[in-house]
Amino acid sequence: MNATMQSGDEDFVGKWQARWPEWRIGMAFVAPEQRDRAAPWFSLLDELCDAAWAGTDATPGLAKLAWWQDELQGWGKGARRHPLGSQLQRVDAPWQTLALALRLLPANREHPADTARNLAQLQDLALAIAACESRLFGDGSRDSGDGRIDATPLLAMQAFVRTDQPLATQLLADWPAPGGGTRPRRIANAILGARLRVLARDGVSRPVPGPRVLWSSWRAARPR
């Protein structure tokens, strides 16, 4: 981790890395100048999805998401409180759009078996995330991708949080084709897809073996 990463950032990034050790390999394929943003960004997404879907009682997660909405709106105005913002908030990304789109996350609790409905509800959030990633990681080069991501990788996070094997199987049937989004997004989708296959096959969410991560991350990182 770069020396500019503050101790508070490291706490949250460390939690994310413990959940997703595959990224210790995947990060090697992220451009060096983007790593200080990639780690807190995917840590942030992990925090948001955990708040939306973890636990049997939705109340604590809803309160946390409301706090994050307020925090992200502050980022758009040049203010921040959360340590993950030390690397992210300085980027001129559409933070307020992302904050507004967070309202879409909790609705998926109401109809957990209706995958098509939940994907449709998350589409605007996926667009907001894609817009942020274009600012965080896009540099106008061919390797920046086209900015596209769809909602399927977002709903995959619900499958992991809930260890939902049937949902994993459904999402794999409609997994996005490789090539959309920035290089960090493509690597993220490769890691998510590999772990989703483990969940669909074995009914458990566990890290993917290193050689498989190395191969899939290398393929995802190639310019499109």
mmCIF file of C-alpha atoms in Angstrom:
data_model
loop_
_atom_site.group_PDB
_atom_site.id
_atom_site.type_symbol
_atom_site.label_atom_id
_atom_site.label_comp_id
_atom_site.label_asym_id
_atom_site.label_seq_id
_atom_site.Cartn_x
_atom_site.Cartn_y
_atom_site.Cartn_z
ATOM 1 C CA MET A 1 0.000 0.000 0.000
ATOM 2 C CA ASN A 2 1.295 3.438 -0.881
ATOM 3 C CA ALA A 3 2.660 5.592 1.920
ATOM 4 C CA THR A 4 0.023 8.241 1.191
ATOM 5 C CA MET A 5 -2.676 5.888 2.476
ATOM 6 C CA GLN A 6 -3.710 7.105 5.932
ATOM 7 C CA SER A 7 -4.163 4.761 8.890
ATOM 8 C CA GLY A 8 -7.955 5.058 8.815
ATOM 9 C CA ASP A 9 -7.988 4.059 5.160
ATOM 10 C CA GLU A 10 -5.819 1.071 5.955
ATOM 11 C CA ASP A 11 -8.314 -0.205 8.527
ATOM 12 C CA PHE A 12 -11.154 -0.319 6.009
ATOM 13 C CA VAL A 13 -8.986 -1.468 3.127
ATOM 14 C CA GLY A 14 -7.563 -4.193 5.373
ATOM 15 C CA LYS A 15 -11.080 -5.459 6.120
ATOM 16 C CA TRP A 16 -11.840 -5.540 2.397
ATOM 17 C CA GLN A 17 -8.582 -7.354 1.629
ATOM 18 C CA ALA A 18 -9.386 -9.942 4.297
ATOM 19 C CA ARG A 19 -12.709 -10.612 2.606
ATOM 20 C CA TRP A 20 -11.262 -10.506 -0.884
ATOM 21 C CA PRO A 21 -7.670 -11.812 -0.789
ATOM 22 C CA GLU A 22 -7.894 -12.379 -4.548
ATOM 23 C CA TRP A 23 -7.243 -8.659 -4.939
ATOM 24 C CA ARG A 24 -3.689 -9.081 -3.649
ATOM 25 C CA ILE A 25 -3.062 -10.708 -7.033
ATOM 26 C CA GLY A 26 -5.550 -8.683 -9.063
ATOM 27 C CA MET A 27 -4.100 -5.363 -7.896
ATOM 28 C CA ALA A 28 -0.819 -6.182 -9.631
ATOM 29 C CA PHE A 29 -2.631 -5.667 -12.949
ATOM 30 C CA VAL A 30 -4.035 -2.249 -11.987
ATOM 31 C CA ALA A 31 -1.931 0.671 -13.221
ATOM 32 C CA PRO A 32 0.390 1.781 -10.368
ATOM 33 C CA GLU A 33 -0.968 5.321 -10.380
ATOM 34 C CA GLN A 34 -4.521 3.997 -9.885
ATOM 35 C CA ARG A 35 -3.910 1.599 -6.992
ATOM 36 C CA ASP A 36 -4.297 4.222 -4.268
ATOM 37 C CA ARG A 37 -7.811 4.855 -5.580
ATOM 38 C CA ALA A 38 -8.754 1.288 -6.535
ATOM 39 C CA ALA A 39 -8.307 -0.138 -3.039
ATOM 40 C CA PRO A 40 -10.492 2.430 -1.210
ATOM 41 C CA TRP A 41 -13.039 2.451 -4.036
ATOM 42 C CA PHE A 42 -13.715 -1.277 -3.920
ATOM 43 C CA SER A 43 -13.560 -1.120 -0.126
ATOM 44 C CA LEU A 44 -16.320 1.498 -0.298
ATOM 45 C CA LEU A 45 -18.496 -0.645 -2.560
ATOM 46 C CA ASP A 46 -18.010 -3.580 -0.185
ATOM 47 C CA GLU A 47 -19.082 -1.398 2.761
ATOM 48 C CA LEU A 48 -22.224 -0.250 0.921
ATOM 49 C CA CYS A 49 -23.296 -3.738 -0.135
ATOM 50 C CA ASP A 50 -22.669 -5.116 3.342
ATOM 51 C CA ALA A 51 -24.825 -2.355 4.845
ATOM 52 C CA ALA A 52 -27.616 -3.091 2.372
ATOM 53 C CA TRP A 53 -27.806 -6.857 2.691
ATOM 54 C CA ALA A 54 -26.005 -8.238 5.738
ATOM 55 C CA GLY A 55 -27.910 -9.451 8.799
ATOM 56 C CA THR A 56 -31.523 -10.397 9.365
ATOM 57 C CA ASP A 57 -32.479 -6.969 10.737
ATOM 58 C CA ALA A 58 -32.347 -4.266 8.083
ATOM 59 C CA THR A 59 -32.429 -1.338 10.535
ATOM 60 C CA PRO A 60 -28.683 -0.960 11.257
ATOM 61 C CA GLY A 61 -27.815 -1.237 7.568
ATOM 62 C CA LEU A 62 -30.407 1.349 6.587
ATOM 63 C CA ALA A 63 -28.971 3.783 9.106
ATOM 64 C CA LYS A 64 -25.490 3.146 7.744
ATOM 65 C CA LEU A 65 -26.615 3.717 4.151
ATOM 66 C CA ALA A 66 -28.307 6.973 5.182
ATOM 67 C CA TRP A 67 -25.015 8.076 6.741
ATOM 68 C CA TRP A 68 -23.175 7.197 3.560
ATOM 69 C CA GLN A 69 -25.647 9.176 1.466
ATOM 70 C CA ASP A 70 -24.901 12.227 3.563
ATOM 71 C CA GLU A 71 -21.160 11.551 3.409
ATOM 72 C CA LEU A 72 -21.083 11.194 -0.378
ATOM 73 C CA GLN A 73 -23.104 14.359 -0.807
ATOM 74 C CA GLY A 74 -20.431 16.057 1.284
ATOM 75 C CA TRP A 75 -17.723 14.725 -1.013
ATOM 76 C CA GLY A 76 -19.455 16.468 -3.876
ATOM 77 C CA LYS A 77 -19.152 19.734 -1.938
ATOM 78 C CA GLY A 78 -15.508 19.289 -0.989
ATOM 79 C CA ALA A 79 -16.051 17.938 2.542
ATOM 80 C CA ARG A 80 -15.406 14.495 3.987
ATOM 81 C CA ARG A 81 -15.469 12.636 7.301
ATOM 82 C CA HIS A 82 -14.823 8.994 6.417
ATOM 83 C CA PRO A 83 -11.168 7.980 5.958
ATOM 84 C CA LEU A 84 -11.885 6.250 2.634
ATOM 85 C CA GLY A 85 -12.514 9.715 1.248
ATOM 86 C CA SER A 86 -8.892 10.754 1.671
ATOM 87 C CA GLN A 87 -8.026 9.292 -1.739
ATOM 88 C CA LEU A 88 -11.447 9.354 -3.401
ATOM 89 C CA GLN A 89 -13.069 12.675 -2.523
ATOM 90 C CA ARG A 90 -10.378 14.730 -4.259
ATOM 91 C CA VAL A 91 -11.446 13.227 -7.615
ATOM 92 C CA ASP A 92 -14.169 15.196 -9.390
ATOM 93 C CA ALA A 93 -16.576 12.257 -9.640
ATOM 94 C CA PRO A 94 -20.400 12.396 -9.508
ATOM 95 C CA TRP A 95 -20.549 11.633 -5.770
ATOM 96 C CA GLN A 96 -23.945 13.240 -5.286
ATOM 97 C CA THR A 97 -25.439 11.094 -8.054
ATOM 98 C CA LEU A 98 -24.026 8.018 -6.343
ATOM 99 C CA ALA A 99 -25.463 9.192 -3.016
ATOM 100 C CA LEU A 100 -28.954 9.511 -4.493
ATOM 101 C CA ALA A 101 -28.705 6.100 -6.154
ATOM 102 C CA LEU A 102 -27.973 4.369 -2.839
ATOM 103 C CA ARG A 103 -31.680 4.492 -2.073
ATOM 104 C CA LEU A 104 -32.070 1.618 -4.549
ATOM 105 C CA LEU A 105 -30.022 -0.868 -2.534
ATOM 106 C CA PRO A 106 -32.398 -1.742 0.355
ATOM 107 C CA ALA A 107 -35.363 -2.540 -1.925
ATOM 108 C CA ASN A 108 -33.712 -5.818 -2.885
ATOM 109 C CA ARG A 109 -34.428 -7.156 0.611
ATOM 110 C CA GLU A 110 -38.169 -7.118 -0.083
ATOM 111 C CA HIS A 111 -38.137 -9.601 -2.978
ATOM 112 C CA PRO A 112 -34.907 -11.624 -2.635
ATOM 113 C CA ALA A 113 -36.065 -14.342 -5.044
ATOM 114 C CA ASP A 114 -37.108 -11.975 -7.855
ATOM 115 C CA THR A 115 -33.769 -11.661 -9.611
ATOM 116 C CA ALA A 116 -35.067 -9.878 -12.710
ATOM 117 C CA ARG A 117 -36.834 -7.255 -10.616
ATOM 118 C CA ASN A 118 -33.821 -6.696 -8.406
ATOM 119 C CA LEU A 119 -31.486 -6.290 -11.370
ATOM 120 C CA ALA A 120 -33.826 -3.714 -12.894
ATOM 121 C CA GLN A 121 -33.983 -1.802 -9.607
ATOM 122 C CA LEU A 122 -30.200 -1.687 -9.358
ATOM 123 C CA GLN A 123 -29.570 -0.457 -12.895
ATOM 124 C CA ASP A 124 -29.462 3.244 -12.013
ATOM 125 C CA LEU A 125 -27.015 2.509 -9.213
ATOM 126 C CA ALA A 126 -24.847 0.563 -11.665
ATOM 127 C CA LEU A 127 -24.842 3.590 -13.966
ATOM 128 C CA ALA A 128 -23.810 5.866 -11.079
ATOM 129 C CA ILE A 129 -20.979 3.497 -10.143
ATOM 130 C CA ALA A 130 -19.852 3.340 -13.764
ATOM 131 C CA ALA A 131 -19.797 7.145 -13.949
ATOM 132 C CA CYS A 132 -17.641 7.325 -10.818
ATOM 133 C CA GLU A 133 -15.274 4.664 -12.134
ATOM 134 C CA SER A 134 -14.857 6.534 -15.398
ATOM 135 C CA ARG A 135 -13.622 9.539 -13.424
ATOM 136 C CA LEU A 136 -11.521 7.526 -10.995
ATOM 137 C CA PHE A 137 -9.816 5.248 -13.530
ATOM 138 C CA GLY A 138 -10.535 6.472 -17.047
ATOM 139 C CA ASP A 139 -7.815 8.434 -18.796
ATOM 140 C CA GLY A 140 -9.204 8.572 -22.316
ATOM 141 C CA SER A 141 -7.020 5.728 -23.553
ATOM 142 C CA ARG A 142 -8.231 2.577 -25.213
ATOM 143 C CA ASP A 143 -7.574 0.713 -21.969
ATOM 144 C CA SER A 144 -10.113 2.877 -20.151
ATOM 145 C CA GLY A 145 -12.948 0.848 -21.659
ATOM 146 C CA ASP A 146 -16.335 2.266 -22.512
ATOM 147 C CA GLY A 147 -17.531 2.914 -18.972
ATOM 148 C CA ARG A 148 -20.252 0.264 -19.133
ATOM 149 C CA ILE A 149 -21.116 -1.938 -16.211
ATOM 150 C CA ASP A 150 -24.446 -3.569 -15.532
ATOM 151 C CA ALA A 151 -26.201 -4.487 -12.304
ATOM 152 C CA THR A 152 -25.292 -8.189 -12.288
ATOM 153 C CA PRO A 153 -21.967 -7.789 -10.424
ATOM 154 C CA LEU A 154 -23.748 -5.632 -7.834
ATOM 155 C CA LEU A 155 -26.353 -8.287 -7.138
ATOM 156 C CA ALA A 156 -23.535 -10.828 -6.936
ATOM 157 C CA MET A 157 -22.507 -9.071 -3.739
ATOM 158 C CA GLN A 158 -25.902 -9.959 -2.271
ATOM 159 C CA ALA A 159 -25.291 -13.591 -3.178
ATOM 160 C CA PHE A 160 -21.976 -13.520 -1.301
ATOM 161 C CA VAL A 161 -23.366 -11.703 1.744
ATOM 162 C CA ARG A 162 -26.211 -14.218 2.021
ATOM 163 C CA THR A 163 -24.380 -17.298 0.692
ATOM 164 C CA ASP A 164 -27.219 -17.672 -1.817
ATOM 165 C CA GLN A 165 -26.377 -20.577 -4.135
ATOM 166 C CA PRO A 166 -29.518 -20.356 -6.357
ATOM 167 C CA LEU A 167 -28.943 -16.626 -6.897
ATOM 168 C CA ALA A 168 -25.313 -17.300 -7.823
ATOM 169 C CA THR A 169 -26.445 -19.806 -10.441
ATOM 170 C CA GLN A 170 -28.963 -17.368 -11.915
ATOM 171 C CA LEU A 171 -26.462 -14.522 -12.098
ATOM 172 C CA LEU A 172 -23.834 -16.636 -13.821
ATOM 173 C CA ALA A 173 -26.326 -17.398 -16.589
ATOM 174 C CA ASP A 174 -26.496 -13.653 -17.319
ATOM 175 C CA TRP A 175 -22.946 -12.640 -16.399
ATOM 176 C CA PRO A 176 -21.727 -9.633 -18.424
ATOM 177 C CA ALA A 177 -19.397 -10.269 -21.325
ATOM 178 C CA PRO A 178 -15.786 -9.231 -20.694
ATOM 179 C CA GLY A 179 -14.653 -5.889 -22.023
ATOM 180 C CA GLY A 180 -16.947 -3.331 -20.394
ATOM 181 C CA GLY A 181 -15.642 -0.723 -18.013
ATOM 182 C CA THR A 182 -12.225 0.428 -16.890
ATOM 183 C CA ARG A 183 -9.376 -1.974 -16.220
ATOM 184 C CA PRO A 184 -10.059 -2.118 -12.437
ATOM 185 C CA ARG A 185 -13.728 -2.857 -13.161
ATOM 186 C CA ARG A 186 -12.849 -5.648 -15.573
ATOM 187 C CA ILE A 187 -10.539 -7.184 -12.976
ATOM 188 C CA ALA A 188 -13.231 -6.807 -10.318
ATOM 189 C CA ASN A 189 -15.784 -8.576 -12.517
ATOM 190 C CA ALA A 190 -13.316 -11.377 -13.219
ATOM 191 C CA ILE A 191 -12.748 -11.905 -9.488
ATOM 192 C CA LEU A 192 -16.457 -11.689 -8.697
ATOM 193 C CA GLY A 193 -17.336 -14.117 -11.482
ATOM 194 C CA ALA A 194 -14.724 -16.646 -10.393
ATOM 195 C CA ARG A 195 -15.937 -16.636 -6.793
ATOM 196 C CA LEU A 196 -19.561 -16.738 -7.941
ATOM 197 C CA ARG A 197 -18.815 -19.970 -9.797
ATOM 198 C CA VAL A 198 -17.472 -21.457 -6.577
ATOM 199 C CA LEU A 199 -20.637 -20.429 -4.739
ATOM 200 C CA ALA A 200 -22.899 -21.817 -7.467
ATOM 201 C CA ARG A 201 -21.011 -25.112 -7.522
ATOM 202 C CA ASP A 202 -20.265 -25.718 -3.841
ATOM 203 C CA GLY A 203 -22.737 -23.551 -1.938
ATOM 204 C CA VAL A 204 -19.987 -21.655 -0.108
ATOM 205 C CA SER A 205 -18.319 -18.294 -0.672
ATOM 206 C CA ARG A 206 -14.575 -18.739 -0.442
ATOM 207 C CA PRO A 207 -11.504 -17.236 -2.084
ATOM 208 C CA VAL A 208 -10.529 -18.475 -5.527
ATOM 209 C CA PRO A 209 -7.160 -20.259 -5.862
ATOM 210 C CA GLY A 210 -4.261 -17.986 -6.783
ATOM 211 C CA PRO A 211 -3.430 -19.473 -10.210
ATOM 212 C CA ARG A 212 -7.015 -19.012 -11.356
ATOM 213 C CA VAL A 213 -7.044 -15.403 -10.113
ATOM 214 C CA LEU A 214 -3.751 -14.726 -11.859
ATOM 215 C CA TRP A 215 -5.039 -16.026 -15.180
ATOM 216 C CA SER A 216 -8.445 -14.328 -15.060
ATOM 217 C CA SER A 217 -7.008 -11.002 -13.871
ATOM 218 C CA TRP A 218 -4.379 -11.004 -16.597
ATOM 219 C CA ARG A 219 -7.030 -11.648 -19.246
ATOM 220 C CA ALA A 220 -9.309 -8.951 -17.828
ATOM 221 C CA ALA A 221 -6.482 -6.393 -17.725
ATOM 222 C CA ARG A 222 -5.616 -6.637 -21.413
ATOM 223 C CA PRO A 223 -6.659 -3.587 -23.478
ATOM 224 C CA ARG A 224 -9.904 -4.116 -25.342
#
